[in-house]
Coordinates of C-alpha atoms and ligand atoms in Angstrom, one line a residue:
X466 CA 105.5 14.0 106.7
X467 CA 108.7 15.6 108.0
X468 CA 109.4 15.8 111.8
X469 CA 109.0 19.6 112.0
X470 CA 106.4 20.3 109.3
X471 CA 104.4 23.4 110.1
X472 CA 106.6 24.6 113.0
X473 CA 108.1 28.0 113.3
X474 CA 111.5 27.9 115.0
X475 CA 113.9 30.6 116.1
X476 CA 117.7 30.1 116.8
X477 CA 119.7 32.8 118.4
X478 CA 123.4 33.0 117.4
X479 CA 122.3 31.0 114.3
X480 CA 124.8 32.4 111.9
X481 CA 127.6 30.0 113.0
X482 CA 128.6 26.8 114.7
X483 CA 126.0 24.9 116.7
X484 CA 123.1 27.3 116.0
X485 CA 123.8 27.0 112.2
X486 CA 123.7 23.2 112.4
X487 CA 120.5 23.2 114.4
X488 CA 118.9 25.7 112.0
X489 CA 120.0 23.7 108.9
X490 CA 118.8 20.3 110.3
X491 CA 115.4 21.7 111.5
X492 CA 114.9 23.3 108.1
X493 CA 115.6 19.9 106.5
X494 CA 112.8 18.5 108.7
X495 CA 110.2 21.0 107.3
X496 CA 110.4 23.9 109.8
X497 CA 110.2 27.6 108.9
X498 CA 113.5 28.8 110.5
X499 CA 114.4 32.3 111.8
X500 CA 118.0 32.8 112.7
X501 CA 119.1 35.8 114.7
X502 CA 122.6 37.0 115.4
X503 CA 124.7 40.2 116.0
X504 CA 126.8 39.2 112.9
X505 CA 124.5 40.5 110.2
X506 CA 126.6 39.7 107.2
X507 CA 127.2 36.1 108.3
X508 CA 123.5 35.7 109.3
X509 CA 122.3 36.8 105.9
X510 CA 124.7 34.5 104.2
X511 CA 123.8 31.5 106.4
X512 CA 120.0 32.0 105.9
X513 CA 120.5 32.2 102.2
X514 CA 122.6 29.1 102.1
X515 CA 120.0 27.1 104.1
X516 CA 117.3 28.1 101.6
X517 CA 113.7 29.1 101.2
X518 CA 111.7 29.4 104.5
X519 CA 114.9 30.4 106.3
X520 CA 115.1 34.1 107.4
X521 CA 117.6 36.3 109.2
X522 CA 116.7 39.0 111.8
X523 CA 119.5 41.0 113.4
X524 CA 119.4 40.7 117.2
X525 CA 121.6 41.3 120.2
X526 CA 120.3 38.8 122.8
X527 CA 121.7 40.9 125.7
X528 CA 119.1 43.6 125.0
X529 CA 115.5 43.1 126.2
X530 CA 114.3 45.7 123.7
X531 CA 115.7 43.5 120.9
X532 CA 113.9 40.5 122.2
X533 CA 110.6 42.3 122.2
X534 CA 111.1 43.6 118.7
X535 CA 112.2 40.2 117.3
X536 CA 109.5 38.1 118.9
X537 CA 107.0 40.5 117.7
X538 CA 108.3 40.3 114.1
X539 CA 108.4 36.5 114.2
X540 CA 104.8 36.2 115.4
X541 CA 103.5 38.9 113.0
X542 CA 105.4 37.5 109.9
X543 CA 105.1 33.8 110.5
X544 CA 102.0 33.6 112.7
X545 CA 103.5 31.8 115.7
X546 CA 106.6 30.7 117.6
X547 CA 106.8 26.9 118.3
X548 CA 110.5 26.5 119.2
X549 CA 113.1 28.8 120.6
X550 CA 116.8 27.7 120.7
X551 CA 118.6 30.0 123.1
X552 CA 122.0 29.3 121.6
X553 CA 124.0 32.6 121.4
X554 CA 126.9 32.7 123.7
X555 CA 130.5 34.0 124.1
X556 CA 133.5 32.7 126.1
X557 CA 136.3 34.6 127.8
X558 CA 139.3 32.4 128.7
X559 CA 140.2 33.4 132.3
X560 CA 140.4 31.5 135.6
X561 CA 138.8 32.8 138.8
X562 CA 141.7 35.0 139.7
X563 CA 142.2 36.5 136.3
X564 CA 138.5 37.2 135.5
X565 CA 137.9 40.9 135.4
X566 CA 134.5 42.5 136.3
X567 CA 134.2 43.5 132.7
X568 CA 134.8 39.9 131.5
X569 CA 132.3 38.6 134.0
X570 CA 129.6 41.1 132.9
X571 CA 130.2 40.6 129.2
X572 CA 129.8 36.8 129.4
X573 CA 126.7 37.0 131.6
X574 CA 125.1 39.7 129.5
X575 CA 125.0 37.4 126.5
X576 CA 124.7 34.0 128.1
X577 CA 122.7 34.6 131.3
X578 CA 120.7 37.7 130.5
X579 CA 120.1 36.6 126.9
X580 CA 118.7 33.3 128.0
X581 CA 116.5 34.8 130.7
X582 CA 115.1 37.3 128.3
X583 CA 114.5 34.6 125.7
X584 CA 112.8 32.2 128.0
X585 CA 110.5 35.0 129.3
X586 CA 109.6 36.3 125.9
X587 CA 109.1 32.9 124.4
X588 CA 106.7 31.8 127.1
X589 CA 104.7 34.9 126.5
X590 CA 104.5 34.2 122.7
X591 CA 104.0 30.4 123.0
X592 CA 101.2 30.7 125.6
X593 CA 99.1 32.5 123.0
X594 CA 99.4 29.7 120.4
X595 CA 99.0 26.7 122.7
X596 CA 102.6 25.7 123.6
X597 CA 106.1 25.0 122.4
X598 CA 109.6 23.9 123.1
X599 CA 112.5 26.1 124.5
X600 CA 116.0 24.6 124.1
X601 CA 118.8 26.3 126.1
X602 CA 122.4 25.8 125.1
X603 CA 124.3 25.2 128.3
X604 CA 127.6 23.3 128.3
X605 CA 129.5 20.6 130.2
X606 CA 131.1 23.7 131.8
X607 CA 127.8 24.2 133.6
X608 CA 128.1 20.8 135.3
X609 CA 131.8 20.1 136.0
X610 CA 134.9 22.2 136.7
X611 CA 136.7 23.9 133.9
X612 CA 139.3 26.2 135.6
X613 CA 140.1 28.4 132.6
X614 CA 136.6 29.5 131.8
X615 CA 135.2 30.8 135.1
X616 CA 132.6 33.3 134.1
X617 CA 131.4 31.1 131.2
X618 CA 131.0 28.2 133.6
X619 CA 129.0 30.3 136.0
X620 CA 126.7 31.5 133.1
X621 CA 126.2 27.9 131.9
X622 CA 125.3 26.8 135.4
X623 CA 122.8 29.5 135.6
X624 CA 121.3 28.4 132.3
X625 CA 121.0 24.9 133.6
X626 CA 119.1 26.1 136.7
X627 CA 116.9 28.6 134.8
X628 CA 115.9 25.7 132.5
X629 CA 114.6 23.6 135.4
X630 CA 112.8 26.5 137.1
X631 CA 111.0 27.6 134.0
X632 CA 110.2 24.0 133.0
X633 CA 108.4 23.4 136.4
X634 CA 106.7 26.8 136.2
X635 CA 105.3 25.9 132.8
X636 CA 104.2 22.4 133.8
X637 CA 102.5 23.6 137.0
X638 CA 100.6 26.2 135.0
X639 CA 99.6 23.7 132.3
X640 CA 101.2 25.8 129.6
X641 CA 102.4 22.8 127.4
X642 CA 105.7 24.6 127.0
X643 CA 108.8 22.3 127.5
X644 CA 112.1 23.7 128.6
X645 CA 115.3 21.6 128.3
X646 CA 119.1 22.2 128.3
X647 CA 121.8 20.8 126.1
X648 CA 125.4 20.3 127.5
X649 CA 127.9 19.7 124.8
X650 CA 131.5 18.8 125.4
X651 CA 134.0 20.1 122.9
X652 CA 132.6 20.6 119.5
X653 CA 134.5 21.9 116.4
X654 CA 133.1 25.4 115.9
X655 CA 134.7 28.9 115.5
X656 CA 134.3 29.5 119.2
X657 CA 136.4 26.5 120.1
X658 CA 139.1 27.3 117.5
X659 CA 139.5 30.7 119.3
X660 CA 139.4 29.1 122.7
X661 CA 142.1 26.6 122.0
X662 CA 144.4 29.3 120.7
X663 CA 143.8 31.3 123.9
X664 CA 144.5 28.3 126.1
X665 CA 147.8 27.7 124.3
X666 CA 148.6 31.4 124.8
X667 CA 148.2 30.9 128.5
X668 CA 150.9 28.3 128.4
X669 CA 148.7 25.4 129.5
X670 CA 149.7 21.9 128.5
X671 CA 147.9 21.1 125.3
X672 CA 145.4 18.4 126.1
X673 CA 144.2 16.2 123.3
X674 CA 140.4 16.2 123.5
X675 CA 137.9 14.1 121.7
X676 CA 136.1 16.7 119.5
X677 CA 132.5 16.4 118.2
X678 CA 130.9 17.9 115.1
X679 CA 128.2 20.6 115.1
X680 CA 125.6 18.1 113.8
X681 CA 126.2 15.9 116.8
X682 CA 124.4 18.7 118.7
X683 CA 122.1 19.7 115.8
X684 CA 120.4 16.4 115.8
X685 CA 119.6 16.8 119.5
X686 CA 118.1 20.2 118.7
X687 CA 115.8 18.6 116.1
X688 CA 114.7 15.9 118.6
X689 CA 113.9 18.4 121.4
X690 CA 112.1 20.7 118.8
X691 CA 109.9 17.9 117.6
X692 CA 106.9 16.4 119.2
X693 CA 108.9 13.1 119.7
X694 CA 110.2 14.7 122.9
X695 CA 106.7 15.7 124.2
X696 CA 107.1 14.0 127.6
X697 CA 110.6 15.6 128.2
X698 CA 110.9 18.8 130.1
X699 CA 113.3 20.1 132.7
X700 CA 115.9 17.7 131.5
X701 CA 119.6 18.1 130.6
X702 CA 121.3 16.3 127.7
X703 CA 125.0 15.8 127.7
X704 CA 126.7 15.3 124.3
X705 CA 130.3 14.4 125.0
X706 CA 131.1 10.8 124.1
X707 CA 132.1 10.0 127.8
X708 CA 134.3 13.1 128.5
X709 CA 132.3 13.9 131.7
X710 CA 132.1 10.3 133.0
X711 CA 135.7 9.2 132.9
X712 CA 138.5 10.1 135.2
X713 CA 141.1 9.6 132.4
X714 CA 141.5 11.5 129.2
X715 CA 139.8 10.0 126.1
X716 CA 142.1 10.0 123.1
X717 CA 141.1 12.3 120.2
Ligands
LIG887 P1 130.1 30.3 117.6 O1 131.0 31.4 118.1 O2 130.4 29.6 116.3 O3 128.6 30.8 117.4 C1 128.0 31.7 118.3 C2 127.2 32.7 117.6 O4 126.6 33.6 118.5 C3 128.0 33.6 116.6 O5 127.4 33.6 115.3 C4 127.9 35.0 117.3 O6 127.9 36.1 116.3 C5 126.6 34.9 118.0 N1 126.5 35.9 119.1 C6 127.4 36.3 120.0 N2 127.0 37.3 120.8 C7 125.7 37.5 120.4 C8 124.6 38.3 120.9 N3 124.9 39.2 121.9 N4 123.4 38.3 120.3 C9 123.2 37.4 119.3 N5 124.1 36.6 118.8 C10 125.4 36.6 119.4 O7 130.0 29.3 118.8 P2 129.4 27.9 119.0 O8 130.4 27.0 119.5 O9 128.5 27.5 117.9 O10 128.5 28.2 120.3 C11 127.1 28.2 120.3 C12 126.6 27.9 121.7 O11 127.0 26.6 122.1 C13 127.2 28.9 122.8 O12 126.2 29.2 123.7 C14 128.3 28.1 123.4 O13 128.6 28.5 124.7 C15 127.7 26.7 123.4 N6 128.6 25.6 123.5 C16 129.6 25.4 122.6 C17 130.5 24.3 122.7 C18 131.5 24.0 121.7 O14 132.4 23.2 122.0 N7 131.5 24.7 120.5 C19 130.4 23.5 123.8 C20 129.4 23.8 124.8 C21 128.5 24.8 124.6

């Protein structure tokens, strides 16, 4: 029996990068997978490439109405929701002095609002079918100081705190819903390709970073989605191969 047999899982921002990896690896472990994204063309292509029992639904996570519609569709089509990966996010490269109000709101509408809406809607759906696992994609930027991504860091810090608050709420109310956060360092995805170019544009010294692969995060998603992690809630998982625990740079 595969690790996620019989589970219905949903991954926001699943068309690309870390969401795509998590969706692919959960599918390989037997889950029925729903990926959602604002990028419809890529979402359809990704779902088709993953295979049978992988479906795409268009969703803008910053809109509560979209959440209500999508959760409703998932539950009515597939019968339940066992796992939600709140993965969709965007980054704006700007330090505290250069961050505009527009940048701030844009980053928070996807990362912070989207994760809040997702946690709230998933708890509502999972309570009806006996429980589940909510996995929130934070970042190292939600834990340590990254000067060039101010609004993004604030949003990732909020996701880290929302995770713990919701986890304790579910535990205290005996909902059997686990809520955890993942904190990747730098992982090779389209987001980071764009980010590196922006950092170079700002004339910063190019720092050679040790870079992980999407599946380094995808395997953690599978673990937190599975019942193997049934005693883990309110926890944070750093995936960075020492980047956050050394005072020196680690060669790439
Ligand atoms: P990515 O850009 O490859 O994928 C993000 C996906 O989210 C895209 O498919 C995009 O279309 C989608 N998206 C954007 N706005 C959306 C919205 N409003 N509604 C629904 N979907 C939306 O980036 P990635 O690197 O795979 O990032 C995935 C998550 O991992 C993000 O939350 C990111 O902040 C986080 N993260 C990434 C890294 C990294 O190094 N790549 C490190 C730490 C955290």
